[in-house]
Protein backbone atom coordinates (compact mmCIF):
# COMPACT_ATOMS: atom_id res chain seq x y z
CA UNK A 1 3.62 6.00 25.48
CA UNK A 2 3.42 9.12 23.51
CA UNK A 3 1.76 13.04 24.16
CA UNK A 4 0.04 12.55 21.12
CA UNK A 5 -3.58 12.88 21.13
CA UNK A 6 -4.94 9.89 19.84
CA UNK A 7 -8.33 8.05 19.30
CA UNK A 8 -9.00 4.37 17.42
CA UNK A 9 -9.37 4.33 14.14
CA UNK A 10 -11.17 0.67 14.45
CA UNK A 11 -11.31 -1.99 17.27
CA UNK A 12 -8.96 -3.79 15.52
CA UNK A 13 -6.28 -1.61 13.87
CA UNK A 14 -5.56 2.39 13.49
CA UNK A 15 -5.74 5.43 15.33
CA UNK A 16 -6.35 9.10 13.91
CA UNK A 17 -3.85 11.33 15.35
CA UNK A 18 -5.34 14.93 16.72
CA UNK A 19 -4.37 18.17 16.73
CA UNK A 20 -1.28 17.93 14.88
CA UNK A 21 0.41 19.91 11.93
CA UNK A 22 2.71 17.00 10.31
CA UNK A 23 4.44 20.00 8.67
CA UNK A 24 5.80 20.88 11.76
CA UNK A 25 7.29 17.39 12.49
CA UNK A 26 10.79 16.55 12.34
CA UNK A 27 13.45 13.65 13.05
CA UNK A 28 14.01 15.16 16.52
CA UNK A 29 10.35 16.72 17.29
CA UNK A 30 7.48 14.04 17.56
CA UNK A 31 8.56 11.95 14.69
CA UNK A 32 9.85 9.47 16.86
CA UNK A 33 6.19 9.00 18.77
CA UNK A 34 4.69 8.84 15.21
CA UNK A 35 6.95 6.04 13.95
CA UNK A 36 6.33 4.40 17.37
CA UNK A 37 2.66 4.67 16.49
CA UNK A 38 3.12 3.36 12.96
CA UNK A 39 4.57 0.18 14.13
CA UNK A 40 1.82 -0.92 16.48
CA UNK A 41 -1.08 0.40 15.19
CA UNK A 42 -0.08 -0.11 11.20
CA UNK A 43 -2.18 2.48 9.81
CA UNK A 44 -2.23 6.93 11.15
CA UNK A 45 -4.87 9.53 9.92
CA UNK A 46 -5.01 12.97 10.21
CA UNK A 47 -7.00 15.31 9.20
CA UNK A 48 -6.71 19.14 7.62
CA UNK A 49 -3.70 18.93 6.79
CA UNK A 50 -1.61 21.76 4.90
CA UNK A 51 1.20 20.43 3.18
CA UNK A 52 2.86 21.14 -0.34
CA UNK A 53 4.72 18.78 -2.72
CA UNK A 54 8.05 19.63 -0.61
CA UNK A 55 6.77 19.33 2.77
CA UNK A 56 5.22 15.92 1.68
CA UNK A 57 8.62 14.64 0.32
CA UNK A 58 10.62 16.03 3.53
CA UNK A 59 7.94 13.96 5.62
CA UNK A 60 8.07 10.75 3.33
CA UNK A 61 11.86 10.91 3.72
CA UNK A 62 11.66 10.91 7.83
CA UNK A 63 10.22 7.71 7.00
CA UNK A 64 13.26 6.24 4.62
CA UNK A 65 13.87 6.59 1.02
CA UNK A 66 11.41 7.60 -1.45
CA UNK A 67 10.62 4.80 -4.31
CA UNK A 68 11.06 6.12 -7.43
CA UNK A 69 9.96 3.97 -9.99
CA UNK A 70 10.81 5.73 -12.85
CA UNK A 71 14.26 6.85 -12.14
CA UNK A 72 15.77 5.04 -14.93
CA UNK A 73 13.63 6.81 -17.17
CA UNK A 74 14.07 10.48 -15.85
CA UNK A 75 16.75 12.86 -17.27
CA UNK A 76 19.85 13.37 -14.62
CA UNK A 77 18.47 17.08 -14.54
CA UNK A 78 14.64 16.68 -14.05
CA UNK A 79 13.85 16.47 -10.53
CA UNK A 80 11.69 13.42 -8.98
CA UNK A 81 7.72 15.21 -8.43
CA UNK A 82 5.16 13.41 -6.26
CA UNK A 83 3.05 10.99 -7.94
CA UNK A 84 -0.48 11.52 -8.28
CA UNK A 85 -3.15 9.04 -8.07
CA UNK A 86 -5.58 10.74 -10.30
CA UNK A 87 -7.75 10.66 -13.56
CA UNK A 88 -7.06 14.68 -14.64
CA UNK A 89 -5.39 15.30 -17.44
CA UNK A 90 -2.63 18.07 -17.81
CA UNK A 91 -5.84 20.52 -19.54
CA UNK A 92 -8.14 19.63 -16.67
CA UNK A 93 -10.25 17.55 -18.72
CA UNK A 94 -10.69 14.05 -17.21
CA UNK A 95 -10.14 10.38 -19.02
CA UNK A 96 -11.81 8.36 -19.99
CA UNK A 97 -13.88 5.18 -18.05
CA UNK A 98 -12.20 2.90 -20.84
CA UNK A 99 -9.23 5.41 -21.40
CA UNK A 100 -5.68 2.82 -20.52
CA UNK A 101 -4.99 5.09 -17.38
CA UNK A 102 -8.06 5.06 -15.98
CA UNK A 103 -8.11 0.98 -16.20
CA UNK A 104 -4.95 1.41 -14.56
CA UNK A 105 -6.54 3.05 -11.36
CA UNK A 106 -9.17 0.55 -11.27
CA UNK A 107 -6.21 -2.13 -10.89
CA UNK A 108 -5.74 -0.34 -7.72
CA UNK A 109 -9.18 -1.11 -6.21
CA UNK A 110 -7.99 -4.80 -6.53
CA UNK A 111 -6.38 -5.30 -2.52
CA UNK A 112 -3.01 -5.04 -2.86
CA UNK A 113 0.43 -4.10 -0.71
CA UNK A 114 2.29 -1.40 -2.86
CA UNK A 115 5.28 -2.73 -4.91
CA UNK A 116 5.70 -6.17 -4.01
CA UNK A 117 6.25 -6.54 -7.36
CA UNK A 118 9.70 -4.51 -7.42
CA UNK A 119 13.11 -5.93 -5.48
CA UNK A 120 12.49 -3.41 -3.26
CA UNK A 121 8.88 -3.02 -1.96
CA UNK A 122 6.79 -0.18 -0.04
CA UNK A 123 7.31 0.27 4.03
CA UNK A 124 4.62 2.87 4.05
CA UNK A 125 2.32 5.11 0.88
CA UNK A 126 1.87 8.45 2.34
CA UNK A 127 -1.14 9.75 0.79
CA UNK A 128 -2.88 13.11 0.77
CA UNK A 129 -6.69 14.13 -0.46
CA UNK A 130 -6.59 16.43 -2.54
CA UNK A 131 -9.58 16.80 -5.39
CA UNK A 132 -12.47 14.71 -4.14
CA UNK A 133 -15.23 13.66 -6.08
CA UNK A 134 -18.93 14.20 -4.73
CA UNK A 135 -19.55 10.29 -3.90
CA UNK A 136 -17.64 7.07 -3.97
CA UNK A 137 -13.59 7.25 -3.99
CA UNK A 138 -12.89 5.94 -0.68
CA UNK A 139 -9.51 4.22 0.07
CA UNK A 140 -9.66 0.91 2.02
CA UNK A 141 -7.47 -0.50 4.19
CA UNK A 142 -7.31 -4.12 5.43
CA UNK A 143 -5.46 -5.30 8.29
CA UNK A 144 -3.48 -8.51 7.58
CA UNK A 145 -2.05 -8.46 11.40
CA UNK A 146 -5.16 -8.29 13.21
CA UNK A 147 -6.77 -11.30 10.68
CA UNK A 148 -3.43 -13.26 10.92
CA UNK A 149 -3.90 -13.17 14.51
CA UNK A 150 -7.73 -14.37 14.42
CA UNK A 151 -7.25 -16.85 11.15
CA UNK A 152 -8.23 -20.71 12.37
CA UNK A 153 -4.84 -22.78 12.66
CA UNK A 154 -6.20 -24.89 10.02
CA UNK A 155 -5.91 -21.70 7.38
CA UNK A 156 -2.58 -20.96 9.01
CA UNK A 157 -0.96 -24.17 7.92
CA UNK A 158 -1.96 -23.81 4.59
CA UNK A 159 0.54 -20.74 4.27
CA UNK A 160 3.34 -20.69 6.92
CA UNK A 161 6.84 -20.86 6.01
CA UNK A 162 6.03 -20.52 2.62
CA UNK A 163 7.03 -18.00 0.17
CA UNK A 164 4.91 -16.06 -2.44
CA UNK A 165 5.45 -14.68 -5.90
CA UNK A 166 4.74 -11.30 -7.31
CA UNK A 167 4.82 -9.56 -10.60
CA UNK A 168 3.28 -6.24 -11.89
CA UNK A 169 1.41 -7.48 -14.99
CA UNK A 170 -0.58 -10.01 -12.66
CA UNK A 171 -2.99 -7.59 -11.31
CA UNK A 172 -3.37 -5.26 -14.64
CA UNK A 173 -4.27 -8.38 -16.15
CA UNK A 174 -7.13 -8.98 -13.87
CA UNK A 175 -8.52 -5.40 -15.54
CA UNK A 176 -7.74 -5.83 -18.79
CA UNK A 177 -5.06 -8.07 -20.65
CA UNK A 178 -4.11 -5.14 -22.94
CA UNK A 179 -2.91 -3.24 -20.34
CA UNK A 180 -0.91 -5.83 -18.75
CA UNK A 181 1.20 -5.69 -21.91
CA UNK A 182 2.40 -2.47 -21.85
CA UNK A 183 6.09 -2.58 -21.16
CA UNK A 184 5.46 -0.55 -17.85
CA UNK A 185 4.40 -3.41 -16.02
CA UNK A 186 7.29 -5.72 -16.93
CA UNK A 187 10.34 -3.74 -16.11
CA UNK A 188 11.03 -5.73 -12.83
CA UNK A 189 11.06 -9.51 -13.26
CA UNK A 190 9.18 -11.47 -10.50
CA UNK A 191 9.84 -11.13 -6.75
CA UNK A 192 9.54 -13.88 -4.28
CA UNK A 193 8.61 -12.73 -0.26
CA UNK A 194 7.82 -14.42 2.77
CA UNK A 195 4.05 -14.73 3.31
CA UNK A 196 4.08 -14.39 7.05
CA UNK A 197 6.19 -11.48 8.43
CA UNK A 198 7.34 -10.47 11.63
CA UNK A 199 7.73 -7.28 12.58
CA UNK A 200 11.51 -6.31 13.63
CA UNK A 201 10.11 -4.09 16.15
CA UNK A 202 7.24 -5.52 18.45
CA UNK A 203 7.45 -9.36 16.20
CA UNK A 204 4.04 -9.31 15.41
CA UNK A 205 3.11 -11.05 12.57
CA UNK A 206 0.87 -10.45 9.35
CA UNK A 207 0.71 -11.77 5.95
CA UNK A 208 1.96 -10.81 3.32
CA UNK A 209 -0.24 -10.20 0.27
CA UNK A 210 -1.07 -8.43 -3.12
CA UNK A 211 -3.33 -8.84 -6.22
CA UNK A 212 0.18 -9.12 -7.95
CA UNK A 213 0.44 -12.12 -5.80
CA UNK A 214 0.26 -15.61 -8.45
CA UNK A 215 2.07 -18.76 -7.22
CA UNK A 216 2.78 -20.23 -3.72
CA UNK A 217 5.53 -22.22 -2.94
CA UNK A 218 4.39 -25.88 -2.75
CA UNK A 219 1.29 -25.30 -4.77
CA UNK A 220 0.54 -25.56 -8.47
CA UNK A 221 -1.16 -22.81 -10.25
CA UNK A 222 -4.78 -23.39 -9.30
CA UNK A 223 -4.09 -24.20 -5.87
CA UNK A 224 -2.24 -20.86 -5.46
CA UNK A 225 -5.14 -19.01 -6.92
CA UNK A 226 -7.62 -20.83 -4.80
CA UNK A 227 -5.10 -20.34 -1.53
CA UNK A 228 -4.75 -16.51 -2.43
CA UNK A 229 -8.33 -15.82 -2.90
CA UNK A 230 -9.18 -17.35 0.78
CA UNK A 231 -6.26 -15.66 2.17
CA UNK A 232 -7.52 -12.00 1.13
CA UNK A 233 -11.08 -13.02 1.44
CA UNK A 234 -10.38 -13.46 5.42
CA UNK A 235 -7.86 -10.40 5.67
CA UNK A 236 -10.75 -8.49 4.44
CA UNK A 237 -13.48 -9.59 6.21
CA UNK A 238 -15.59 -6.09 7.87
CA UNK A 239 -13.89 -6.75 11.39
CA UNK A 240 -10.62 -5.67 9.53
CA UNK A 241 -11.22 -3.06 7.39
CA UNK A 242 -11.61 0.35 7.29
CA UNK A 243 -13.00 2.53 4.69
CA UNK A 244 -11.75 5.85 4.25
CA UNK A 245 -14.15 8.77 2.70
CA UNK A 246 -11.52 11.55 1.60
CA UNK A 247 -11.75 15.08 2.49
CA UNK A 248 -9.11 17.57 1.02
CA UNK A 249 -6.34 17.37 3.35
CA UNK A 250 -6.28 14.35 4.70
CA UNK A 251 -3.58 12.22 5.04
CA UNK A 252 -3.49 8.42 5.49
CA UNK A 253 -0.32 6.44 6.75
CA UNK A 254 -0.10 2.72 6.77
CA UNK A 255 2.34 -0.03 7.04
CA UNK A 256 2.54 -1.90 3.61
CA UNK A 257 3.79 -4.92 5.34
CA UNK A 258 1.01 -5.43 7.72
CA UNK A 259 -1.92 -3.36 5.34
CA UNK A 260 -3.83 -4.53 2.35
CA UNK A 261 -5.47 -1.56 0.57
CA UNK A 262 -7.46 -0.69 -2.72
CA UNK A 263 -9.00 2.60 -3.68
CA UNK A 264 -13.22 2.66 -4.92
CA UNK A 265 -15.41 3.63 -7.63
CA UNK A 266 -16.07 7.05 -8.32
CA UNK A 267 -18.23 9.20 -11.08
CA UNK A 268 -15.50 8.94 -13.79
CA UNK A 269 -16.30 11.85 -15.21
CA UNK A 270 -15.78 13.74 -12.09
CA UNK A 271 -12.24 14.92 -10.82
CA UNK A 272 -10.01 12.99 -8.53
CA UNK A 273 -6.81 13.36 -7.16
CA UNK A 274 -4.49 11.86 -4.18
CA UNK A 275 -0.76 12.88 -4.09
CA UNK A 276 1.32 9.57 -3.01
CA UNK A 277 4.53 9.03 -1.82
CA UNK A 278 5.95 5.28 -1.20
CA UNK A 279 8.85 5.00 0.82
CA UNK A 280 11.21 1.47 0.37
CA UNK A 281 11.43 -0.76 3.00
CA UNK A 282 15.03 -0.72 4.46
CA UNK A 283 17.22 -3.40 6.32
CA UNK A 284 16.21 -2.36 9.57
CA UNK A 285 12.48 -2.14 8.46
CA UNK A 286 12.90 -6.36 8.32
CA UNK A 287 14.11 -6.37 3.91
CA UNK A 288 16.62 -8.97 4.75
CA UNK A 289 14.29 -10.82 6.20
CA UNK A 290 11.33 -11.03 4.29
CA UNK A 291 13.43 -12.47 0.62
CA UNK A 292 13.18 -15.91 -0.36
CA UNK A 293 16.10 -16.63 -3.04
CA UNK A 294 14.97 -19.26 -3.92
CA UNK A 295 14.86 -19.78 -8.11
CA UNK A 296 11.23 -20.13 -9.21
């Protein structure tokens, strides 16, 4: 139980979290009842938010470690700066519908679990509105939990105790085989994770799934794509999704292991812009046991 104030944020998954300044949280003031939250509900909102670039990273971090993907790329001295999710450039001009970037945020409305693609994947994305375009943009969420719970046995067997395997390029080639070229997407080699995974905390289960996602263990190539399709077309049925309409200062939580998501068309030659944080999953978040070694 928690003194939060709290309503659903569907029948089947969620709640948005009231009256509550997450820049006054910390690791010994309400965090605790938030993380609580997080685990059995998978996915927080809240709403008018005011948080900068620090207070978001000091927030991310009560979480775990922040993912920084380019770390191998960034001079000793240059500091790590939040990611945006967004199509303006540095003069405030926007890109282009075809532009490479922009194809790169459409890869993202494919449903996908962030990083599942890198040896370390995402516990959570901590994301914050902050340009919003006049229509379209939503963010979607997609509770694998609540559909792993209601999926007919006969769908069940088709995917328990088997592993899946994940790679970066997979999904960018979906948009556009150019872009799954560029060297970007093929500086981690593939990844191989449990498909079903239990929760360390309250063992609930959910599946495990990502438009990176291309082979299943036990299946050949067309299989897997057939198997994957039917997996994420249940998981995202209505009864398990939520659609998200940004406002500036919102902020969406969810639990990558137990969350498909995928952002939505917008005018393209209107502004958009989310700040995003990932935070890794860590041993006691359930890494060790979500890895398949198994050689492909």
């Amino acid at each position: 139980m928690t003194g939060l104030k709290t309503s659903p944020l569907t029948q089947t998954f969620g709640v948005v979290i009231h009256d509550l300044q997450l820049a006054n949280i910390s690791q010994d003031h309400l965090f605790p009842e938030l993380r609580s939250l997080f685990e059995e509900h998978s996915a927080l909102l809240f709403r008018n938010q005011q948080i900068d670039d620090a207070r978001h990273m000091a927030i991310a971090q009560l979480f775990g470690a922040i993912e920084d993907r380019n770390a191998d790329e960034r001079p000793v001295d240059e500091p790590f700066s939040v990611p945006e999710v967004s199509n303006i450039r540095q003069d405030g001009s926007v890109t282009d519908q075809m532009d490479q970037h922009t194809l790169h945020l459409k890869s993202n409305m494919l449903w996908h679990s962030d990083s599942t693609f890198m040896p370390v994947p995402a516990l959570t994305n901590i994301l914050i509105g902050r340009v919003i375009p006049s229509t379209g943009g939503a963010t979607q969420l997609a509770s694998t939990r609540a559909a792993w719970a209601d999926m007919p046995e006969m769908l069940k067997a088709k995917i328990r105790d088997r592993g899946i395997w994940h790679h970066y390029a997979v999904s960018r080639a979906k948009i556009s085989e150019t872009l799954a070229k560029l060297p970007m997407f093929h500086k981690w080699p593939a990844q191989h994770w449990r498909a079903v995974l239990r929760n360390p905390i309250n063992k609930k289960e959910s599946l495990y799934l990502a438009s990176h996602a291309y082979a299943v263990d036990g299946y050949n190539e067309l299989e897997s794509e057939k198997l994957l399709e039917e997996l994420i077309g249940f998981c995202t049925q209505k009864d398990y999704v939520y659609s998200h309409d940004w406002q500036a200062g919102d902020v969406l939580i969810w639990d990558q292991r137990a969350v498909l998501h995928r952002g939505t068309p917008w005018p393209y030659d209107e502004p958009r812009k989310l700040s995003s944080i990932c935070v890794s999953i860590a041993p006691e978040d359930g890494l060790h046991e979500m890895r398949l070694v198994e050689d492909h």
